[in-house]
C-alpha positions as a printed NumPy array, in Angstrom:
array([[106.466,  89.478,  48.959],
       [109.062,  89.678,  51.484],
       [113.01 ,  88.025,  50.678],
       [114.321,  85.819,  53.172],
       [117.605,  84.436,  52.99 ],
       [117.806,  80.65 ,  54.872],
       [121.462,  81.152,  56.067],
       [123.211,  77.17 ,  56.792],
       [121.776,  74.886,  54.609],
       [121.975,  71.417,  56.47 ],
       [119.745,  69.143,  57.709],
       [117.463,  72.045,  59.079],
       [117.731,  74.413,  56.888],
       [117.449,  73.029,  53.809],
       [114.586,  71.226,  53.927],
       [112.939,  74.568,  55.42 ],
       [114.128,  77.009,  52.745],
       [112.291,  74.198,  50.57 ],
       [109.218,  74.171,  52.303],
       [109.018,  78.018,  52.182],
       [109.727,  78.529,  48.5  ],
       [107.285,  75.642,  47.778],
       [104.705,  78.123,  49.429],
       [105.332,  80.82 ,  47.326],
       [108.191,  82.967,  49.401],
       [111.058,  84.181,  47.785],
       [114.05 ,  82.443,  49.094],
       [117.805,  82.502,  49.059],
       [119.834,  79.808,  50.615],
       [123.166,  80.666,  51.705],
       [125.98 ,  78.048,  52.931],
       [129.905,  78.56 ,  52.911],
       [129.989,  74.73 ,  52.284],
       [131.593,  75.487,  48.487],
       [131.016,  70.934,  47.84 ],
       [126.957,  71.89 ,  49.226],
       [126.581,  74.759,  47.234],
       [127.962,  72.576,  43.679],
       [125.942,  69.733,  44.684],
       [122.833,  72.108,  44.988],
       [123.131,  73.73 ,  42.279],
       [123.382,  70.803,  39.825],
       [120.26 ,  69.836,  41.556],
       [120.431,  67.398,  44.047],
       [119.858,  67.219,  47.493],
       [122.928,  66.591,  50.274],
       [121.142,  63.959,  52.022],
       [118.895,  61.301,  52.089],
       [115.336,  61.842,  53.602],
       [111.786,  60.793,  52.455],
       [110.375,  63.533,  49.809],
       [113.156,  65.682,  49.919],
       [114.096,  65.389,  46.364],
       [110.961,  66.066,  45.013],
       [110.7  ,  69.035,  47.449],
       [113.965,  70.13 ,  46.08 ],
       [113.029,  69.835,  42.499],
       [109.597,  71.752,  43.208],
       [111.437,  74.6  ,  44.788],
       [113.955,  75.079,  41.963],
       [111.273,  75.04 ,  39.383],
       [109.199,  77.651,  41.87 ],
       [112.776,  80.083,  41.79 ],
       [115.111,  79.179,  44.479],
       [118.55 ,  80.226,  44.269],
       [121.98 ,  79.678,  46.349],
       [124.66 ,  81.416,  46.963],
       [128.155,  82.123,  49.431],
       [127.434,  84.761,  50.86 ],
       [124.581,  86.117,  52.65 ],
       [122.303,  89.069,  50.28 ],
       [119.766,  91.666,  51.003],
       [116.887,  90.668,  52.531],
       [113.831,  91.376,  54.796],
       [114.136,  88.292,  57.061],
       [116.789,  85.825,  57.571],
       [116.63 ,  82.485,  59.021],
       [120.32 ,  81.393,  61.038],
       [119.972,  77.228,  61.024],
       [124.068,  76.034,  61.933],
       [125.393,  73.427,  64.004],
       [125.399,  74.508,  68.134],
       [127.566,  71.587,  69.555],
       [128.632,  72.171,  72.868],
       [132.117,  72.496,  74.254],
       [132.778,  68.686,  75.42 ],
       [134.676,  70.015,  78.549],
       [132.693,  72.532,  79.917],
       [129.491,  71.261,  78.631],
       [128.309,  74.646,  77.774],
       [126.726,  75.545,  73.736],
       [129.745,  76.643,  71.452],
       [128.189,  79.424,  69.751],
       [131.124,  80.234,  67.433],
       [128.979,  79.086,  64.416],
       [126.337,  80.94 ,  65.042],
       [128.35 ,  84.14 ,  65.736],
       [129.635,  84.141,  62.711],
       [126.703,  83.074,  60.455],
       [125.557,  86.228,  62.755],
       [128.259,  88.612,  61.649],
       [127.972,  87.635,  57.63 ],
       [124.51 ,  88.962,  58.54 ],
       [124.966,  91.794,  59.381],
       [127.483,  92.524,  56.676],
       [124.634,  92.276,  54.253],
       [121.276,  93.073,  56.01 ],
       [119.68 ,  96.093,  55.999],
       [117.981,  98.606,  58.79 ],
       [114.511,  96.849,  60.548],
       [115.723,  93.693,  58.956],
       [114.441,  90.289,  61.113],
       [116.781,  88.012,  62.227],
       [115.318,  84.59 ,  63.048],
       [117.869,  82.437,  64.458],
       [116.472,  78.454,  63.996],
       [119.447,  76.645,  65.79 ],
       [118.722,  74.848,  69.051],
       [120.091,  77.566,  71.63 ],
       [120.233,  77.251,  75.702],
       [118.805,  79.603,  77.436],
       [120.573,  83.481,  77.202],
       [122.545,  82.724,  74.179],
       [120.896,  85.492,  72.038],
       [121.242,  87.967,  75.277],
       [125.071,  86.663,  75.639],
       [126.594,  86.394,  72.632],
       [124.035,  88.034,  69.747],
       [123.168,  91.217,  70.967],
       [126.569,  92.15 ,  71.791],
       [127.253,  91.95 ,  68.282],
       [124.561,  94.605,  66.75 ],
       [126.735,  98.032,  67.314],
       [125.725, 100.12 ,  64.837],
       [121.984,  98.319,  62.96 ],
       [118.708,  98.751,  64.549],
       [117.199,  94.914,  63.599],
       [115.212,  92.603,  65.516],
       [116.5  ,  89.117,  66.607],
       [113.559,  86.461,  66.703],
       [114.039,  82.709,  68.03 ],
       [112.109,  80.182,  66.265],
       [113.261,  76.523,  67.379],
       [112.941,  74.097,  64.611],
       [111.262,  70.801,  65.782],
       [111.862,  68.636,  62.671],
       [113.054,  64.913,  63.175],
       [115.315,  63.288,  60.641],
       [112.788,  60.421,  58.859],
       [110.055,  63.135,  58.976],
       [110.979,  66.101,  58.395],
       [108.956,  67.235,  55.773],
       [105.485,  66.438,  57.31 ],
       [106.888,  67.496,  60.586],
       [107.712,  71.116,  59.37 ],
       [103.803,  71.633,  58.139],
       [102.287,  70.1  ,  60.893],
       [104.71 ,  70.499,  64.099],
       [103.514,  73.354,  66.376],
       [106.055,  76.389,  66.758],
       [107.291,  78.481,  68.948],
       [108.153,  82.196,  68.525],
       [110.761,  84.042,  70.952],
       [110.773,  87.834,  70.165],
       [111.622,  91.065,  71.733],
       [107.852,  92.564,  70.962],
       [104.708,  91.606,  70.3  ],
       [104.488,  93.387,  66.648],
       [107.709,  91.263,  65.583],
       [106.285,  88.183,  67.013],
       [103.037,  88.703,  64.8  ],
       [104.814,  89.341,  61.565],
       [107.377,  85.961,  62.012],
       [104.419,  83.709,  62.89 ],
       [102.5  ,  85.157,  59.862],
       [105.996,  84.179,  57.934],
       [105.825,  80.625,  59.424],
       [101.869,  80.481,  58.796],
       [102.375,  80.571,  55.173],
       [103.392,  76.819,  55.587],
       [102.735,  75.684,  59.102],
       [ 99.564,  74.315,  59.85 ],
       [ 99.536,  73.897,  63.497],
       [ 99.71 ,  76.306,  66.448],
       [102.216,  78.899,  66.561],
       [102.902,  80.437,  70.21 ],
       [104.69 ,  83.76 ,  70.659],
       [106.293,  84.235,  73.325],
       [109.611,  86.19 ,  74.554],
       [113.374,  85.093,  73.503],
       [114.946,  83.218,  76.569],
       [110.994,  81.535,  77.043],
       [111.66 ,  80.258,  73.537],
       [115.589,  79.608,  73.853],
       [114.496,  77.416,  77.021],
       [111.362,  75.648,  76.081],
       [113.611,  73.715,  72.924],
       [115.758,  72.158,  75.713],
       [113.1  ,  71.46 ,  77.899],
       [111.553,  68.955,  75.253],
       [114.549,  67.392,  74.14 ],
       [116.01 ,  66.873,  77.985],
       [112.239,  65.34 ,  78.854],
       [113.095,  62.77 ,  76.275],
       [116.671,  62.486,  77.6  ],
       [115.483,  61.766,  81.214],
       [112.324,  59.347,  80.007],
       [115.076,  57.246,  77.783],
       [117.6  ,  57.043,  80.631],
       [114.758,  55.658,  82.689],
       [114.218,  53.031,  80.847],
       [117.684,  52.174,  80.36 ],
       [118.308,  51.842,  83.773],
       [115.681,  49.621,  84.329],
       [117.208,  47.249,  81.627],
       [120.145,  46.956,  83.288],
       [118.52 ,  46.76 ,  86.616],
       [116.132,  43.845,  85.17 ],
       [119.355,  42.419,  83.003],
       [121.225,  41.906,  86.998],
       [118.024,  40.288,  88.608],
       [116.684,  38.275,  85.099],
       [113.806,  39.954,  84.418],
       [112.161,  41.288,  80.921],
       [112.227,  44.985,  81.282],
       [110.259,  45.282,  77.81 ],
       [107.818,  43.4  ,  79.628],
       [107.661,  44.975,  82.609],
       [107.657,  48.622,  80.535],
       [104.526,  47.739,  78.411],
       [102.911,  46.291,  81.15 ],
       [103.854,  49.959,  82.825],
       [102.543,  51.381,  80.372],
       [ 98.828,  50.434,  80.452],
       [ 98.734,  53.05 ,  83.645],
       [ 97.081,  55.713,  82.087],
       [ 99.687,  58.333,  82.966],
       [102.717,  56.366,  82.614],
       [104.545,  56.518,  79.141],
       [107.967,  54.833,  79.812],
       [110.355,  55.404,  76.447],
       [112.057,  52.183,  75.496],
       [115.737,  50.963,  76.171],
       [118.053,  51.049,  73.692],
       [121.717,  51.085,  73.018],
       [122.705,  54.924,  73.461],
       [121.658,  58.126,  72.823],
       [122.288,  59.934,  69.049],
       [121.474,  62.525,  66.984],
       [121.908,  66.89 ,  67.188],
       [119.257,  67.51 ,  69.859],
       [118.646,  64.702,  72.97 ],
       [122.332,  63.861,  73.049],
       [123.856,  67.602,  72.909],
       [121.071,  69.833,  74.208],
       [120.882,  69.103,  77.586],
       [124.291,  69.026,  78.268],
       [123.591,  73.357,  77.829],
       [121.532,  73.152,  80.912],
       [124.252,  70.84 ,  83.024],
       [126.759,  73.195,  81.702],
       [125.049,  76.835,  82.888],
       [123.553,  75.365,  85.571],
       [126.304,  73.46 ,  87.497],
       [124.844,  71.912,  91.053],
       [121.077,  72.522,  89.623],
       [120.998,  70.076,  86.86 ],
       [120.796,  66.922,  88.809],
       [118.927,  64.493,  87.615],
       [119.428,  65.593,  83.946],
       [123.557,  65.382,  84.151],
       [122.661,  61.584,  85.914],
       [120.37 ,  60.924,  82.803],
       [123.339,  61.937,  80.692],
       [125.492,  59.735,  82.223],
       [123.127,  56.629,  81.552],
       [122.206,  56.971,  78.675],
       [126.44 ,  57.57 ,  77.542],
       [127.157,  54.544,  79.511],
       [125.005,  52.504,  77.129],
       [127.104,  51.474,  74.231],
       [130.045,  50.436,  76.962],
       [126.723,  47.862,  78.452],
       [126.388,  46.429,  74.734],
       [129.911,  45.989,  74.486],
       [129.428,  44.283,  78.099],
       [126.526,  42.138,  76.833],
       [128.603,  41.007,  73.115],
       [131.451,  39.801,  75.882],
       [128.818,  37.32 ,  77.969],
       [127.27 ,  36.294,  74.616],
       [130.442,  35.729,  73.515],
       [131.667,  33.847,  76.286],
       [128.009,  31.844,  76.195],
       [128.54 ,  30.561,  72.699],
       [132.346,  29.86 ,  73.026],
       [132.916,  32.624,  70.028],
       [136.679,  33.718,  71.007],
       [137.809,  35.696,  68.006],
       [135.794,  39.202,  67.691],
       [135.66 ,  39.262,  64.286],
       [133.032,  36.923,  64.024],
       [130.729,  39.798,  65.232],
       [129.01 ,  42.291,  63.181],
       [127.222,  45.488,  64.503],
       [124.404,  46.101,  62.227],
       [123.637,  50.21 ,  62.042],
       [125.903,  53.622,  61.771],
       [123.05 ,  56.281,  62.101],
       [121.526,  57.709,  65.01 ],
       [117.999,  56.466,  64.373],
       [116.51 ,  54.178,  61.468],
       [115.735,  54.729,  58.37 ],
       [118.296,  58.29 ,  57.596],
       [121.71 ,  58.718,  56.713],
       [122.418,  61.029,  59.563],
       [125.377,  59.576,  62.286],
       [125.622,  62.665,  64.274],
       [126.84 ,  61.226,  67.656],
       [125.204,  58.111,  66.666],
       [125.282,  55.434,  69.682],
       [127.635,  52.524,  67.303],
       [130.009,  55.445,  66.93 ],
       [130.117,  55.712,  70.767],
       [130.591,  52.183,  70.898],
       [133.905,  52.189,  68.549],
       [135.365,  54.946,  70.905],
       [134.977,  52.525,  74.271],
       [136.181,  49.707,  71.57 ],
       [139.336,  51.663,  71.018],
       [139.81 ,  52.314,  74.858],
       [139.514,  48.508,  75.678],
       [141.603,  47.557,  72.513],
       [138.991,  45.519,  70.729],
       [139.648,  45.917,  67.074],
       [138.053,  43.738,  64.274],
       [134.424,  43.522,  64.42 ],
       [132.861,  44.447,  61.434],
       [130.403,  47.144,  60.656],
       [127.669,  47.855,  58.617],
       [124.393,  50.48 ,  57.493],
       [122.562,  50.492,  54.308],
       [122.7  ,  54.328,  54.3  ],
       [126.351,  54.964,  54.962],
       [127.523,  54.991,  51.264],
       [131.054,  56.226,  52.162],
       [133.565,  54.988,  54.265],
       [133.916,  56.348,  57.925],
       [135.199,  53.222,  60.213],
       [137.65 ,  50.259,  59.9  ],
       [136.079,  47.135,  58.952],
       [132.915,  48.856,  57.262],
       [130.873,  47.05 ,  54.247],
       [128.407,  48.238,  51.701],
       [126.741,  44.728,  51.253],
       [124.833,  42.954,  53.83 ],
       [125.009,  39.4  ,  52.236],
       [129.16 ,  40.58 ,  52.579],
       [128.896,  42.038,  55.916],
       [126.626,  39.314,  57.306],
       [129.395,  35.96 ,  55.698],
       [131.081,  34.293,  58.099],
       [130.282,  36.404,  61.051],
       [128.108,  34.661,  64.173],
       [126.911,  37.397,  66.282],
       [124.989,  40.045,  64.557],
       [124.156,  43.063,  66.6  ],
       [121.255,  44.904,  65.554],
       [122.356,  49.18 ,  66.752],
       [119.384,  50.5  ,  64.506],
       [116.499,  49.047,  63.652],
       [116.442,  50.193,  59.61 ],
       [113.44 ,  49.003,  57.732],
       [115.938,  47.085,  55.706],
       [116.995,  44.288,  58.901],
       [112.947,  43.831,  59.197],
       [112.641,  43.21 ,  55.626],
       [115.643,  40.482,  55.039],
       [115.772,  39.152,  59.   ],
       [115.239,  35.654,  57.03 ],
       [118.908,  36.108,  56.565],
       [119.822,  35.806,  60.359],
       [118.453,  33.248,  61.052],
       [121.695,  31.081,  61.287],
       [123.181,  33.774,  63.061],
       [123.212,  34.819,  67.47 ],
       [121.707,  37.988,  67.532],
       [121.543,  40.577,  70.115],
       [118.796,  42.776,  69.336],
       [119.16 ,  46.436,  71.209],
       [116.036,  47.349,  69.741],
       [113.979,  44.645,  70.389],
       [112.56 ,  44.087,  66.721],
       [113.439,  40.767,  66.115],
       [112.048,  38.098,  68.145],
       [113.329,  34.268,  68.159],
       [115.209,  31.336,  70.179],
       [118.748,  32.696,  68.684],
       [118.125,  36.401,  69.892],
       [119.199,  37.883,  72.687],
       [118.109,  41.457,  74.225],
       [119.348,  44.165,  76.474]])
């Protein structure tokens, strides 16, 4: 049985070096994280997500181990960050260069290199190959298509797709993957692979800035775009996304900004879909100030923004939309709302609780950013309170939408 060593253990690669041991591989997870490595190794996961703990305890008990630094291995599977560069819009690859070259310090001849990390298209041509001087090993892309909420369903039963140099590599990575995927696994070639990851995520990008531009086209003329969208929607090819109150999270907000960066003058429509959906938080702010002015509420303290995350129901706030929304708060010197999410347990804005019976006292205007299962459960507890509801969940005479 091959070694593989799962190098980045975050919210990708984690979860995958579990799912692989759990199937009987033989894996070593590496992070330079020395607080993720402690935490791991006194057995407990770093975040929250559905399963994962019992995954995690399952894998120990089937021989996983952690360590620092990369080891000897067959395969390894690269899963760091790949933000992009926030002027020029093109990937920063300096994390994966270097989880690259601690690689290479370690791995021997014919190893496989499988790099996991959402990549635009000609990063492995740019800015990996250079690197291999003096090895003869094969580099392999294998974008991971795991959502936060889901991952580990989504990692046995998403599709996959393989990106190698040759065929024979290609066949012995999706026989790797096979051991716990159940779907379809394509092989293709790299830059096919590299580009296909973006394509998905900007679709999504594009389909959710559509629909946000149609709220604030219906929000100038009166109309009820969630209305007019499921009404849309009964077309048999028309599948309009729904509005909501920005963008979040490691892939639809970041990876097609890679394609408006390399491809500056081609990327139209996707750098205009980027532009919506990053001008959304600035249009809640826009609708808390009517609402505000509505109800004759003066003092901004006496609203509450109800979410941190990027999505409901995880922990993750990776360019989540509220955090957005502080930054154009700061630029128009509103300070003083108050802030709140169930699965925030530390402290990372001004005015932040860790109770909602604390967060919701003596505030008048709750705005609901993330529609947590939580909110659903207790929305019993708003009912005294204005509510402007950016994910349309909550339905009543006191709520007011997008």
């Amino acid at each position: 049985m091959p070694k593989i060593n799962v190098v980045g253990l975050g919210y990708i690669g984690l979860p995958t070096a579990l799912i692989m041991q759990k199937f009987g591989l033989i894996i070593v997870g590496t992070d330079n994280n020395i607080e993720v490595l402690k935490k791991l190794k006194a057995g407990k996961a770093t975040f929250d997500e559905v399963g994962l703990q019992g995954l995690f305890n399952e894998a120990i008990s089937k021989g996983l181990e952690f360590s620092a630094t990369c080891i000897e291995a067959q395969y390894y599977l690269i899963a760091v960050p790949t933000p992009y560069d926030k002027v020029s819009k093109k990937i920063d690859v300096i994390y994966l260069q270097n989880a690259m070259i601690d690689v290479l310090k370690a791995c021997p001849e014919e190893a496989i290199i499988i790099i996991e990390s959402t990549i635009s298209p000609g990063t492995i041509e740019k800015y990996i190959r250079p690197l291999i001087v003096d090895k003869n090993v094969h580099l392999v892309h294998a974008p991971e298509r795991i959502l936060p909420g889901n991952m580990i369903y989504e990692l046995e039963n998403n599709s996959r797709t393989i990106g190698a140099d040759s065929k024979e590599v290609g066949e012995k990575v999706r026989l790797l993957y096979q051991s716990f995927c159940k779907a379809d696994i394509y092989v293709t070639d790299i830059k096919t692979a590299e580009m296909s990851k973006i394509v998905e995520n900007t679709y999504r990008d594009i389909n959710i800035a559509y629909a946000n531009e149609l709220a604030k086209i219906c929000r100038s003329d009166n109309m009820d775009v969630y209305e007019i969208i499921s009404v849309a929607n009964k077309h048999p090819r028309v599948n309009i996304l729904q509005p909501g109150p920005g963008v979040g999270g490691h892939c639809i907000s970041v990876d097609p900004w890679f394609l408006v960066g390399d491809y500056p003058g081609l990327a139209n429509i996707i750098l205009a879909a980027r532009k919506i959906n990053d001008s959304m938080p600035e249009f809640v702010l826009e609708r808390v100030a009517c609402i505000m002015k509505e109800c004759n509420i003066k003092d901004i303290s006496k609203v509450g923004f109800y979410g941190l995350t990027y999505k409901e129901n995880v922990d993750d706030v990776r360019e989540s939309p509220t955090l957005q929304l502080i930054e154009c708060m700061r630029k128009h010197l509103a300070f003083g709302a108050r802030f709140y999410d169930p699965y925030t347990k530390q402290n990372i804005v001004e005015n932040q609780f860790f109770e909602l019976e604390q967060f919701i006292d003596n505030v008048e205007i709750i705005v609901i950013m993330v529609s947590h299962q939580e909110i659903l459960d207790k929305k019993d507890l708003l009912q005294t309170k204005i509510i402007l509801d950016t994910r349309n969940v909550i339905k009543g005479e006191n709520v007011y939408h997008l």
